Amino acid sequence: MEPVETLVEHCNSEAPRLVADRTLPALLAARAARNGNAPLFSDRTTTWTGAEALDIAARRAGALAAQGVKRGDHVAQAQLVHAVDALDASDRRRPRTRSARCAMTFHVFRCRQCATTLFPARYFCPACGGAQWDECVVERGFVAESTVVRRRVGAEGGHDVHLASVVTSAGPVVIARLDQAMPSGAAVRLDIDDAGGIHAHGV
């Protein structure tokens, strides 16, 4: 796939001179308006048109805006929260976690070409480069290690949050919130809580 810098330079060279906004979404929109069905970039297995690239960018931008993110804000994507992945899961061809969140069940993603299993999913499989993923429900796992985080809320103090690395039955290790302190090796049941995070319950 072309680097983003190359893609921006390419779009800049073709964007109408009247387009003042030179952000990537705006450049993609200009390209899609001119020839949305033409291939824009591709990897070894999948080609995206200008319209498809614009749709991906718009979905992510819209989801972040709905969460209060404004132009110029910096967004961090972390292993602990998977925030952007959870917001960007409406693209079923390159799934993330929104479908799992809506169903309130926890899913991992298995590459159709080589069966590599990941969470969260990536656009392309790191093992074979494939871009086709199957969602697999995972309900069980066990605690690898855990810790307690003290959340402070003003002068009133706070409360303890129990977090753990959980080895899922499908293989991937995820960070989950525990109902209570649990020892290493404890069996847990996984689901998605109301905030979209992974929740592990003792069984």
mmCIF file with all atom_site columns, C-alpha atoms in Angstrom:
data_model
loop_
_atom_site.group_PDB
_atom_site.id
_atom_site.type_symbol
_atom_site.label_atom_id
_atom_site.label_alt_id
_atom_site.label_comp_id
_atom_site.label_asym_id
_atom_site.label_entity_id
_atom_site.label_seq_id
_atom_site.pdbx_PDB_ins_code
_atom_site.Cartn_x
_atom_site.Cartn_y
_atom_site.Cartn_z
_atom_site.occupancy
_atom_site.B_iso_or_equiv
_atom_site.pdbx_formal_charge
_atom_site.auth_seq_id
_atom_site.auth_comp_id
_atom_site.auth_asym_id
_atom_site.auth_atom_id
_atom_site.pdbx_PDB_model_num
ATOM 1   C CA . MET A 1 1   ? 0.000   0.000   0.000   1.00 0.00 ? 1   MET A CA 1
ATOM 2   C CA . GLU A 1 2   ? 1.201   3.538   -0.679  1.00 0.00 ? 2   GLU A CA 1
ATOM 3   C CA . PRO A 1 3   ? 2.395   5.456   2.394   1.00 0.00 ? 3   PRO A CA 1
ATOM 4   C CA . VAL A 1 4   ? -0.052  8.097   3.610   1.00 0.00 ? 4   VAL A CA 1
ATOM 5   C CA . GLU A 1 5   ? 2.435   10.831  2.659   1.00 0.00 ? 5   GLU A CA 1
ATOM 6   C CA . THR A 1 6   ? 2.507   9.564   -0.923  1.00 0.00 ? 6   THR A CA 1
ATOM 7   C CA . LEU A 1 7   ? -1.272  9.318   -1.004  1.00 0.00 ? 7   LEU A CA 1
ATOM 8   C CA . VAL A 1 8   ? -1.672  12.893  0.269   1.00 0.00 ? 8   VAL A CA 1
ATOM 9   C CA . GLU A 1 9   ? 0.852   14.177  -2.274  1.00 0.00 ? 9   GLU A CA 1
ATOM 10  C CA . HIS A 1 10  ? -0.963  12.293  -5.039  1.00 0.00 ? 10  HIS A CA 1
ATOM 11  C CA . CYS A 1 11  ? -4.349  13.650  -3.961  1.00 0.00 ? 11  CYS A CA 1
ATOM 12  C CA . ASN A 1 12  ? -2.936  17.173  -3.643  1.00 0.00 ? 12  ASN A CA 1
ATOM 13  C CA . SER A 1 13  ? -1.692  17.042  -7.202  1.00 0.00 ? 13  SER A CA 1
ATOM 14  C CA . GLU A 1 14  ? -5.138  16.099  -8.500  1.00 0.00 ? 14  GLU A CA 1
ATOM 15  C CA . ALA A 1 15  ? -7.391  18.060  -6.133  1.00 0.00 ? 15  ALA A CA 1
ATOM 16  C CA . PRO A 1 16  ? -9.158  21.098  -7.610  1.00 0.00 ? 16  PRO A CA 1
ATOM 17  C CA . ARG A 1 17  ? -7.332  24.336  -6.809  1.00 0.00 ? 17  ARG A CA 1
ATOM 18  C CA . LEU A 1 18  ? -10.548 25.686  -5.253  1.00 0.00 ? 18  LEU A CA 1
ATOM 19  C CA . VAL A 1 19  ? -10.355 23.126  -2.428  1.00 0.00 ? 19  VAL A CA 1
ATOM 20  C CA . ALA A 1 20  ? -8.950  25.123  0.483   1.00 0.00 ? 20  ALA A CA 1
ATOM 21  C CA . ASP A 1 21  ? -9.134  22.297  3.021   1.00 0.00 ? 21  ASP A CA 1
ATOM 22  C CA . ARG A 1 22  ? -6.081  20.106  2.400   1.00 0.00 ? 22  ARG A CA 1
ATOM 23  C CA . THR A 1 23  ? -6.869  17.525  5.074   1.00 0.00 ? 23  THR A CA 1
ATOM 24  C CA . LEU A 1 24  ? -6.865  13.904  3.973   1.00 0.00 ? 24  LEU A CA 1
ATOM 25  C CA . PRO A 1 25  ? -10.696 13.512  4.236   1.00 0.00 ? 25  PRO A CA 1
ATOM 26  C CA . ALA A 1 26  ? -11.207 16.645  2.126   1.00 0.00 ? 26  ALA A CA 1
ATOM 27  C CA . LEU A 1 27  ? -8.726  15.462  -0.483  1.00 0.00 ? 27  LEU A CA 1
ATOM 28  C CA . LEU A 1 28  ? -10.378 12.050  -0.595  1.00 0.00 ? 28  LEU A CA 1
ATOM 29  C CA . ALA A 1 29  ? -13.764 13.739  -1.025  1.00 0.00 ? 29  ALA A CA 1
ATOM 30  C CA . ALA A 1 30  ? -12.450 15.790  -3.934  1.00 0.00 ? 30  ALA A CA 1
ATOM 31  C CA . ARG A 1 31  ? -11.011 12.681  -5.562  1.00 0.00 ? 31  ARG A CA 1
ATOM 32  C CA . ALA A 1 32  ? -14.217 10.701  -4.993  1.00 0.00 ? 32  ALA A CA 1
ATOM 33  C CA . ALA A 1 33  ? -16.319 13.504  -6.487  1.00 0.00 ? 33  ALA A CA 1
ATOM 34  C CA . ARG A 1 34  ? -14.214 13.461  -9.627  1.00 0.00 ? 34  ARG A CA 1
ATOM 35  C CA . ASN A 1 35  ? -13.906 9.711   -10.131 1.00 0.00 ? 35  ASN A CA 1
ATOM 36  C CA . GLY A 1 36  ? -15.150 7.786   -7.111  1.00 0.00 ? 36  GLY A CA 1
ATOM 37  C CA . ASN A 1 37  ? -15.202 4.376   -8.804  1.00 0.00 ? 37  ASN A CA 1
ATOM 38  C CA . ALA A 1 38  ? -11.587 4.417   -9.964  1.00 0.00 ? 38  ALA A CA 1
ATOM 39  C CA . PRO A 1 39  ? -9.010  2.472   -7.904  1.00 0.00 ? 39  PRO A CA 1
ATOM 40  C CA . LEU A 1 40  ? -7.184  4.715   -5.451  1.00 0.00 ? 40  LEU A CA 1
ATOM 41  C CA . PHE A 1 41  ? -4.765  2.324   -3.720  1.00 0.00 ? 41  PHE A CA 1
ATOM 42  C CA . SER A 1 42  ? -4.360  -1.391  -3.164  1.00 0.00 ? 42  SER A CA 1
ATOM 43  C CA . ASP A 1 43  ? -2.413  -4.023  -1.300  1.00 0.00 ? 43  ASP A CA 1
ATOM 44  C CA . ARG A 1 44  ? -1.672  -7.554  -2.441  1.00 0.00 ? 44  ARG A CA 1
ATOM 45  C CA . THR A 1 45  ? -5.274  -8.737  -2.151  1.00 0.00 ? 45  THR A CA 1
ATOM 46  C CA . THR A 1 46  ? -7.683  -5.791  -2.048  1.00 0.00 ? 46  THR A CA 1
ATOM 47  C CA . THR A 1 47  ? -8.227  -2.598  -4.022  1.00 0.00 ? 47  THR A CA 1
ATOM 48  C CA . TRP A 1 48  ? -10.045 0.439   -2.634  1.00 0.00 ? 48  TRP A CA 1
ATOM 49  C CA . THR A 1 49  ? -11.755 3.050   -4.777  1.00 0.00 ? 49  THR A CA 1
ATOM 50  C CA . GLY A 1 50  ? -11.777 6.726   -3.912  1.00 0.00 ? 50  GLY A CA 1
ATOM 51  C CA . ALA A 1 51  ? -15.369 6.433   -2.715  1.00 0.00 ? 51  ALA A CA 1
ATOM 52  C CA . GLU A 1 52  ? -14.513 3.502   -0.430  1.00 0.00 ? 52  GLU A CA 1
ATOM 53  C CA . ALA A 1 53  ? -11.528 5.325   1.055   1.00 0.00 ? 53  ALA A CA 1
ATOM 54  C CA . LEU A 1 54  ? -13.715 8.366   1.685   1.00 0.00 ? 54  LEU A CA 1
ATOM 55  C CA . ASP A 1 55  ? -16.340 6.173   3.356   1.00 0.00 ? 55  ASP A CA 1
ATOM 56  C CA . ILE A 1 56  ? -13.749 4.684   5.732   1.00 0.00 ? 56  ILE A CA 1
ATOM 57  C CA . ALA A 1 57  ? -12.416 8.137   6.634   1.00 0.00 ? 57  ALA A CA 1
ATOM 58  C CA . ALA A 1 58  ? -15.926 9.531   7.100   1.00 0.00 ? 58  ALA A CA 1
ATOM 59  C CA . ARG A 1 59  ? -16.996 6.667   9.363   1.00 0.00 ? 59  ARG A CA 1
ATOM 60  C CA . ARG A 1 60  ? -14.018 7.157   11.647  1.00 0.00 ? 60  ARG A CA 1
ATOM 61  C CA . ALA A 1 61  ? -14.275 10.958  11.648  1.00 0.00 ? 61  ALA A CA 1
ATOM 62  C CA . GLY A 1 62  ? -18.014 10.828  12.356  1.00 0.00 ? 62  GLY A CA 1
ATOM 63  C CA . ALA A 1 63  ? -17.610 8.381   15.204  1.00 0.00 ? 63  ALA A CA 1
ATOM 64  C CA . LEU A 1 64  ? -14.882 10.464  16.819  1.00 0.00 ? 64  LEU A CA 1
ATOM 65  C CA . ALA A 1 65  ? -16.883 13.680  16.377  1.00 0.00 ? 65  ALA A CA 1
ATOM 66  C CA . ALA A 1 66  ? -19.848 12.026  18.089  1.00 0.00 ? 66  ALA A CA 1
ATOM 67  C CA . GLN A 1 67  ? -17.578 11.435  21.075  1.00 0.00 ? 67  GLN A CA 1
ATOM 68  C CA . GLY A 1 68  ? -16.667 15.135  21.275  1.00 0.00 ? 68  GLY A CA 1
ATOM 69  C CA . VAL A 1 69  ? -13.390 15.069  19.338  1.00 0.00 ? 69  VAL A CA 1
ATOM 70  C CA . LYS A 1 70  ? -12.826 18.392  17.556  1.00 0.00 ? 70  LYS A CA 1
ATOM 71  C CA . ARG A 1 71  ? -10.599 19.517  14.700  1.00 0.00 ? 71  ARG A CA 1
ATOM 72  C CA . GLY A 1 72  ? -7.005  19.664  15.884  1.00 0.00 ? 72  GLY A CA 1
ATOM 73  C CA . ASP A 1 73  ? -7.511  17.284  18.803  1.00 0.00 ? 73  ASP A CA 1
ATOM 74  C CA . HIS A 1 74  ? -5.010  14.457  19.165  1.00 0.00 ? 74  HIS A CA 1
ATOM 75  C CA . VAL A 1 75  ? -6.479  10.972  19.558  1.00 0.00 ? 75  VAL A CA 1
ATOM 76  C CA . ALA A 1 76  ? -4.495  8.161   21.156  1.00 0.00 ? 76  ALA A CA 1
ATOM 77  C CA . GLN A 1 77  ? -5.271  4.531   20.423  1.00 0.00 ? 77  GLN A CA 1
ATOM 78  C CA . ALA A 1 78  ? -4.190  2.250   23.251  1.00 0.00 ? 78  ALA A CA 1
ATOM 79  C CA . GLN A 1 79  ? -4.188  -1.479  23.976  1.00 0.00 ? 79  GLN A CA 1
ATOM 80  C CA . LEU A 1 80  ? -6.082  -0.789  27.187  1.00 0.00 ? 80  LEU A CA 1
ATOM 81  C CA . VAL A 1 81  ? -9.195  0.831   25.781  1.00 0.00 ? 81  VAL A CA 1
ATOM 82  C CA . HIS A 1 82  ? -9.335  0.029   22.040  1.00 0.00 ? 82  HIS A CA 1
ATOM 83  C CA . ALA A 1 83  ? -11.390 3.216   21.774  1.00 0.00 ? 83  ALA A CA 1
ATOM 84  C CA . VAL A 1 84  ? -10.871 4.013   18.111  1.00 0.00 ? 84  VAL A CA 1
ATOM 85  C CA . ASP A 1 85  ? -11.206 0.373   17.089  1.00 0.00 ? 85  ASP A CA 1
ATOM 86  C CA . ALA A 1 86  ? -14.542 0.133   18.878  1.00 0.00 ? 86  ALA A CA 1
ATOM 87  C CA . LEU A 1 87  ? -15.763 3.274   17.138  1.00 0.00 ? 87  LEU A CA 1
ATOM 88  C CA . ASP A 1 88  ? -14.544 2.220   13.698  1.00 0.00 ? 88  ASP A CA 1
ATOM 89  C CA . ALA A 1 89  ? -16.115 -1.234  13.522  1.00 0.00 ? 89  ALA A CA 1
ATOM 90  C CA . SER A 1 90  ? -19.026 -0.434  11.217  1.00 0.00 ? 90  SER A CA 1
ATOM 91  C CA . ASP A 1 91  ? -16.869 -1.368  8.224   1.00 0.00 ? 91  ASP A CA 1
ATOM 92  C CA . ARG A 1 92  ? -17.723 -5.072  8.028   1.00 0.00 ? 92  ARG A CA 1
ATOM 93  C CA . ARG A 1 93  ? -15.044 -5.851  5.442   1.00 0.00 ? 93  ARG A CA 1
ATOM 94  C CA . ARG A 1 94  ? -12.357 -4.785  7.879   1.00 0.00 ? 94  ARG A CA 1
ATOM 95  C CA . PRO A 1 95  ? -14.135 -5.468  11.195  1.00 0.00 ? 95  PRO A CA 1
ATOM 96  C CA . ARG A 1 96  ? -13.157 -4.131  14.567  1.00 0.00 ? 96  ARG A CA 1
ATOM 97  C CA . THR A 1 97  ? -15.448 -4.419  17.554  1.00 0.00 ? 97  THR A CA 1
ATOM 98  C CA . ARG A 1 98  ? -18.713 -2.563  17.042  1.00 0.00 ? 98  ARG A CA 1
ATOM 99  C CA . SER A 1 99  ? -20.673 -5.693  16.042  1.00 0.00 ? 99  SER A CA 1
ATOM 100 C CA . ALA A 1 100 ? -19.394 -7.414  19.173  1.00 0.00 ? 100 ALA A CA 1
ATOM 101 C CA . ARG A 1 101 ? -20.388 -4.415  21.234  1.00 0.00 ? 101 ARG A CA 1
ATOM 102 C CA . CYS A 1 102 ? -23.929 -4.318  19.806  1.00 0.00 ? 102 CYS A CA 1
ATOM 103 C CA . ALA A 1 103 ? -24.394 -8.010  20.465  1.00 0.00 ? 103 ALA A CA 1
ATOM 104 C CA . MET A 1 104 ? -22.851 -7.640  23.952  1.00 0.00 ? 104 MET A CA 1
ATOM 105 C CA . THR A 1 105 ? -20.680 -10.655 23.201  1.00 0.00 ? 105 THR A CA 1
ATOM 106 C CA . PHE A 1 106 ? -16.917 -10.583 22.770  1.00 0.00 ? 106 PHE A CA 1
ATOM 107 C CA . HIS A 1 107 ? -15.491 -11.411 19.340  1.00 0.00 ? 107 HIS A CA 1
ATOM 108 C CA . VAL A 1 108 ? -12.018 -12.026 17.998  1.00 0.00 ? 108 VAL A CA 1
ATOM 109 C CA . PHE A 1 109 ? -11.142 -12.020 14.314  1.00 0.00 ? 109 PHE A CA 1
ATOM 110 C CA . ARG A 1 110 ? -9.728  -14.933 12.309  1.00 0.00 ? 110 ARG A CA 1
ATOM 111 C CA . CYS A 1 111 ? -8.002  -14.474 8.950   1.00 0.00 ? 111 CYS A CA 1
ATOM 112 C CA . ARG A 1 112 ? -9.760  -16.480 6.227   1.00 0.00 ? 112 ARG A CA 1
ATOM 113 C CA . GLN A 1 113 ? -6.502  -17.188 4.423   1.00 0.00 ? 113 GLN A CA 1
ATOM 114 C CA . CYS A 1 114 ? -4.237  -18.446 7.202   1.00 0.00 ? 114 CYS A CA 1
ATOM 115 C CA . ALA A 1 115 ? -6.469  -18.674 10.323  1.00 0.00 ? 115 ALA A CA 1
ATOM 116 C CA . THR A 1 116 ? -4.331  -16.200 12.296  1.00 0.00 ? 116 THR A CA 1
ATOM 117 C CA . THR A 1 117 ? -6.503  -14.940 15.158  1.00 0.00 ? 117 THR A CA 1
ATOM 118 C CA . LEU A 1 118 ? -6.276  -11.342 16.397  1.00 0.00 ? 118 LEU A CA 1
ATOM 119 C CA . PHE A 1 119 ? -7.898  -8.807  18.657  1.00 0.00 ? 119 PHE A CA 1
ATOM 120 C CA . PRO A 1 120 ? -8.460  -6.121  17.712  1.00 0.00 ? 120 PRO A CA 1
ATOM 121 C CA . ALA A 1 121 ? -8.496  -6.900  13.996  1.00 0.00 ? 121 ALA A CA 1
ATOM 122 C CA . ARG A 1 122 ? -6.168  -5.082  11.626  1.00 0.00 ? 122 ARG A CA 1
ATOM 123 C CA . TYR A 1 123 ? -6.856  -4.029  8.079   1.00 0.00 ? 123 TYR A CA 1
ATOM 124 C CA . PHE A 1 124 ? -4.358  -6.632  6.882   1.00 0.00 ? 124 PHE A CA 1
ATOM 125 C CA . CYS A 1 125 ? -3.232  -9.895  8.446   1.00 0.00 ? 125 CYS A CA 1
ATOM 126 C CA . PRO A 1 126 ? 0.371   -9.561  9.704   1.00 0.00 ? 126 PRO A CA 1
ATOM 127 C CA . ALA A 1 127 ? 1.043   -13.204 8.819   1.00 0.00 ? 127 ALA A CA 1
ATOM 128 C CA . CYS A 1 128 ? -0.179  -13.389 5.217   1.00 0.00 ? 128 CYS A CA 1
ATOM 129 C CA . GLY A 1 129 ? -1.392  -9.923  4.213   1.00 0.00 ? 129 GLY A CA 1
ATOM 130 C CA . GLY A 1 130 ? -4.995  -11.060 3.786   1.00 0.00 ? 130 GLY A CA 1
ATOM 131 C CA . ALA A 1 131 ? -7.868  -8.619  4.281   1.00 0.00 ? 131 ALA A CA 1
ATOM 132 C CA . GLN A 1 132 ? -10.774 -11.017 4.838   1.00 0.00 ? 132 GLN A CA 1
ATOM 133 C CA . TRP A 1 133 ? -11.770 -11.693 8.452   1.00 0.00 ? 133 TRP A CA 1
ATOM 134 C CA . ASP A 1 134 ? -14.337 -13.888 10.170  1.00 0.00 ? 134 ASP A CA 1
ATOM 135 C CA . GLU A 1 135 ? -15.743 -12.882 13.538  1.00 0.00 ? 135 GLU A CA 1
ATOM 136 C CA . CYS A 1 136 ? -15.575 -15.595 16.190  1.00 0.00 ? 136 CYS A CA 1
ATOM 137 C CA . VAL A 1 137 ? -17.452 -15.385 19.480  1.00 0.00 ? 137 VAL A CA 1
ATOM 138 C CA . VAL A 1 138 ? -15.202 -15.975 22.488  1.00 0.00 ? 138 VAL A CA 1
ATOM 139 C CA . GLU A 1 139 ? -16.884 -16.477 25.846  1.00 0.00 ? 139 GLU A CA 1
ATOM 140 C CA . ARG A 1 140 ? -14.119 -18.009 27.963  1.00 0.00 ? 140 ARG A CA 1
ATOM 141 C CA . GLY A 1 141 ? -10.581 -17.365 29.076  1.00 0.00 ? 141 GLY A CA 1
ATOM 142 C CA . PHE A 1 142 ? -8.347  -17.331 32.125  1.00 0.00 ? 142 PHE A CA 1
ATOM 143 C CA . VAL A 1 143 ? -6.530  -14.641 34.097  1.00 0.00 ? 143 VAL A CA 1
ATOM 144 C CA . ALA A 1 144 ? -2.815  -14.450 33.293  1.00 0.00 ? 144 ALA A CA 1
ATOM 145 C CA . GLU A 1 145 ? -2.052  -11.613 35.704  1.00 0.00 ? 145 GLU A CA 1
ATOM 146 C CA . SER A 1 146 ? -3.995  -8.790  37.313  1.00 0.00 ? 146 SER A CA 1
ATOM 147 C CA . THR A 1 147 ? -3.553  -5.448  39.019  1.00 0.00 ? 147 THR A CA 1
ATOM 148 C CA . VAL A 1 148 ? -5.617  -2.918  40.957  1.00 0.00 ? 148 VAL A CA 1
ATOM 149 C CA . VAL A 1 149 ? -5.949  0.692   39.793  1.00 0.00 ? 149 VAL A CA 1
ATOM 150 C CA . ARG A 1 150 ? -7.146  3.366   42.203  1.00 0.00 ? 150 ARG A CA 1
ATOM 151 C CA . ARG A 1 151 ? -9.417  5.826   40.401  1.00 0.00 ? 151 ARG A CA 1
ATOM 152 C CA . ARG A 1 152 ? -9.538  9.151   42.214  1.00 0.00 ? 152 ARG A CA 1
ATOM 153 C CA . VAL A 1 153 ? -12.715 11.234  41.914  1.00 0.00 ? 153 VAL A CA 1
ATOM 154 C CA . GLY A 1 154 ? -12.271 14.705  43.417  1.00 0.00 ? 154 GLY A CA 1
ATOM 155 C CA . ALA A 1 155 ? -11.844 15.181  47.141  1.00 0.00 ? 155 ALA A CA 1
ATOM 156 C CA . GLU A 1 156 ? -14.201 12.318  47.895  1.00 0.00 ? 156 GLU A CA 1
ATOM 157 C CA . GLY A 1 157 ? -11.590 9.748   47.044  1.00 0.00 ? 157 GLY A CA 1
ATOM 158 C CA . GLY A 1 158 ? -12.191 7.000   44.506  1.00 0.00 ? 158 GLY A CA 1
ATOM 159 C CA . HIS A 1 159 ? -12.681 3.327   43.996  1.00 0.00 ? 159 HIS A CA 1
ATOM 160 C CA . ASP A 1 160 ? -10.601 0.357   42.974  1.00 0.00 ? 160 ASP A CA 1
ATOM 161 C CA . VAL A 1 161 ? -10.719 -1.020  39.445  1.00 0.00 ? 161 VAL A CA 1
ATOM 162 C CA . HIS A 1 162 ? -9.441  -4.552  38.915  1.00 0.00 ? 162 HIS A CA 1
ATOM 163 C CA . LEU A 1 163 ? -7.756  -5.066  35.537  1.00 0.00 ? 163 LEU A CA 1
ATOM 164 C CA . ALA A 1 164 ? -6.306  -8.257  34.136  1.00 0.00 ? 164 ALA A CA 1
ATOM 165 C CA . SER A 1 165 ? -4.511  -9.713  31.167  1.00 0.00 ? 165 SER A CA 1
ATOM 166 C CA . VAL A 1 166 ? -6.847  -12.475 30.049  1.00 0.00 ? 166 VAL A CA 1
ATOM 167 C CA . VAL A 1 167 ? -5.778  -15.298 27.748  1.00 0.00 ? 167 VAL A CA 1
ATOM 168 C CA . THR A 1 168 ? -8.845  -16.015 25.627  1.00 0.00 ? 168 THR A CA 1
ATOM 169 C CA . SER A 1 169 ? -9.822  -19.517 24.579  1.00 0.00 ? 169 SER A CA 1
ATOM 170 C CA . ALA A 1 170 ? -9.094  -18.451 20.982  1.00 0.00 ? 170 ALA A CA 1
ATOM 171 C CA . GLY A 1 171 ? -5.542  -17.393 21.815  1.00 0.00 ? 171 GLY A CA 1
ATOM 172 C CA . PRO A 1 172 ? -5.309  -13.561 21.825  1.00 0.00 ? 172 PRO A CA 1
ATOM 173 C CA . VAL A 1 173 ? -4.520  -11.881 25.145  1.00 0.00 ? 173 VAL A CA 1
ATOM 174 C CA . VAL A 1 174 ? -6.775  -8.938  26.031  1.00 0.00 ? 174 VAL A CA 1
ATOM 175 C CA . ILE A 1 175 ? -7.022  -6.399  28.839  1.00 0.00 ? 175 ILE A CA 1
ATOM 176 C CA . ALA A 1 176 ? -10.309 -6.797  30.713  1.00 0.00 ? 176 ALA A CA 1
ATOM 177 C CA . ARG A 1 177 ? -12.016 -5.344  33.764  1.00 0.00 ? 177 ARG A CA 1
ATOM 178 C CA . LEU A 1 178 ? -12.726 -7.876  36.509  1.00 0.00 ? 178 LEU A CA 1
ATOM 179 C CA . ASP A 1 179 ? -15.738 -8.047  38.796  1.00 0.00 ? 179 ASP A CA 1
ATOM 180 C CA . GLN A 1 180 ? -13.380 -8.491  41.723  1.00 0.00 ? 180 GLN A CA 1
ATOM 181 C CA . ALA A 1 181 ? -9.811  -9.526  42.506  1.00 0.00 ? 181 ALA A CA 1
ATOM 182 C CA . MET A 1 182 ? -8.992  -12.902 40.955  1.00 0.00 ? 182 MET A CA 1
ATOM 183 C CA . PRO A 1 183 ? -5.852  -15.040 41.118  1.00 0.00 ? 183 PRO A CA 1
ATOM 184 C CA . SER A 1 184 ? -3.777  -16.015 38.108  1.00 0.00 ? 184 SER A CA 1
ATOM 185 C CA . GLY A 1 185 ? -5.316  -19.010 36.377  1.00 0.00 ? 185 GLY A CA 1
ATOM 186 C CA . ALA A 1 186 ? -8.887  -18.153 37.392  1.00 0.00 ? 186 ALA A CA 1
ATOM 187 C CA . ALA A 1 187 ? -11.437 -19.031 34.709  1.00 0.00 ? 187 ALA A CA 1
ATOM 188 C CA . VAL A 1 188 ? -13.555 -16.137 33.446  1.00 0.00 ? 188 VAL A CA 1
ATOM 189 C CA . ARG A 1 189 ? -16.468 -15.471 31.120  1.00 0.00 ? 189 ARG A CA 1
ATOM 190 C CA . LEU A 1 190 ? -16.044 -12.550 28.708  1.00 0.00 ? 190 LEU A CA 1
ATOM 191 C CA . ASP A 1 191 ? -18.554 -10.034 27.412  1.00 0.00 ? 191 ASP A CA 1
ATOM 192 C CA . ILE A 1 192 ? -18.787 -6.370  26.414  1.00 0.00 ? 192 ILE A CA 1
ATOM 193 C CA . ASP A 1 193 ? -20.004 -3.878  29.019  1.00 0.00 ? 193 ASP A CA 1
ATOM 194 C CA . ASP A 1 194 ? -22.193 -0.814  28.438  1.00 0.00 ? 194 ASP A CA 1
ATOM 195 C CA . ALA A 1 195 ? -19.149 1.390   27.873  1.00 0.00 ? 195 ALA A CA 1
ATOM 196 C CA . GLY A 1 196 ? -17.855 -0.903  25.125  1.00 0.00 ? 196 GLY A CA 1
ATOM 197 C CA . GLY A 1 197 ? -15.041 -2.355  27.228  1.00 0.00 ? 197 GLY A CA 1
ATOM 198 C CA . ILE A 1 198 ? -14.172 -6.002  27.812  1.00 0.00 ? 198 ILE A CA 1
ATOM 199 C CA . HIS A 1 199 ? -15.585 -7.348  31.068  1.00 0.00 ? 199 HIS A CA 1
ATOM 200 C CA . ALA A 1 200 ? -14.464 -10.613 32.679  1.00 0.00 ? 200 ALA A CA 1
ATOM 201 C CA . HIS A 1 201 ? -16.748 -12.398 35.138  1.00 0.00 ? 201 HIS A CA 1
ATOM 202 C CA . GLY A 1 202 ? -15.708 -15.192 37.468  1.00 0.00 ? 202 GLY A CA 1
ATOM 203 C CA . VAL A 1 203 ? -17.157 -18.624 36.688  1.00 0.00 ? 203 VAL A CA 1
#
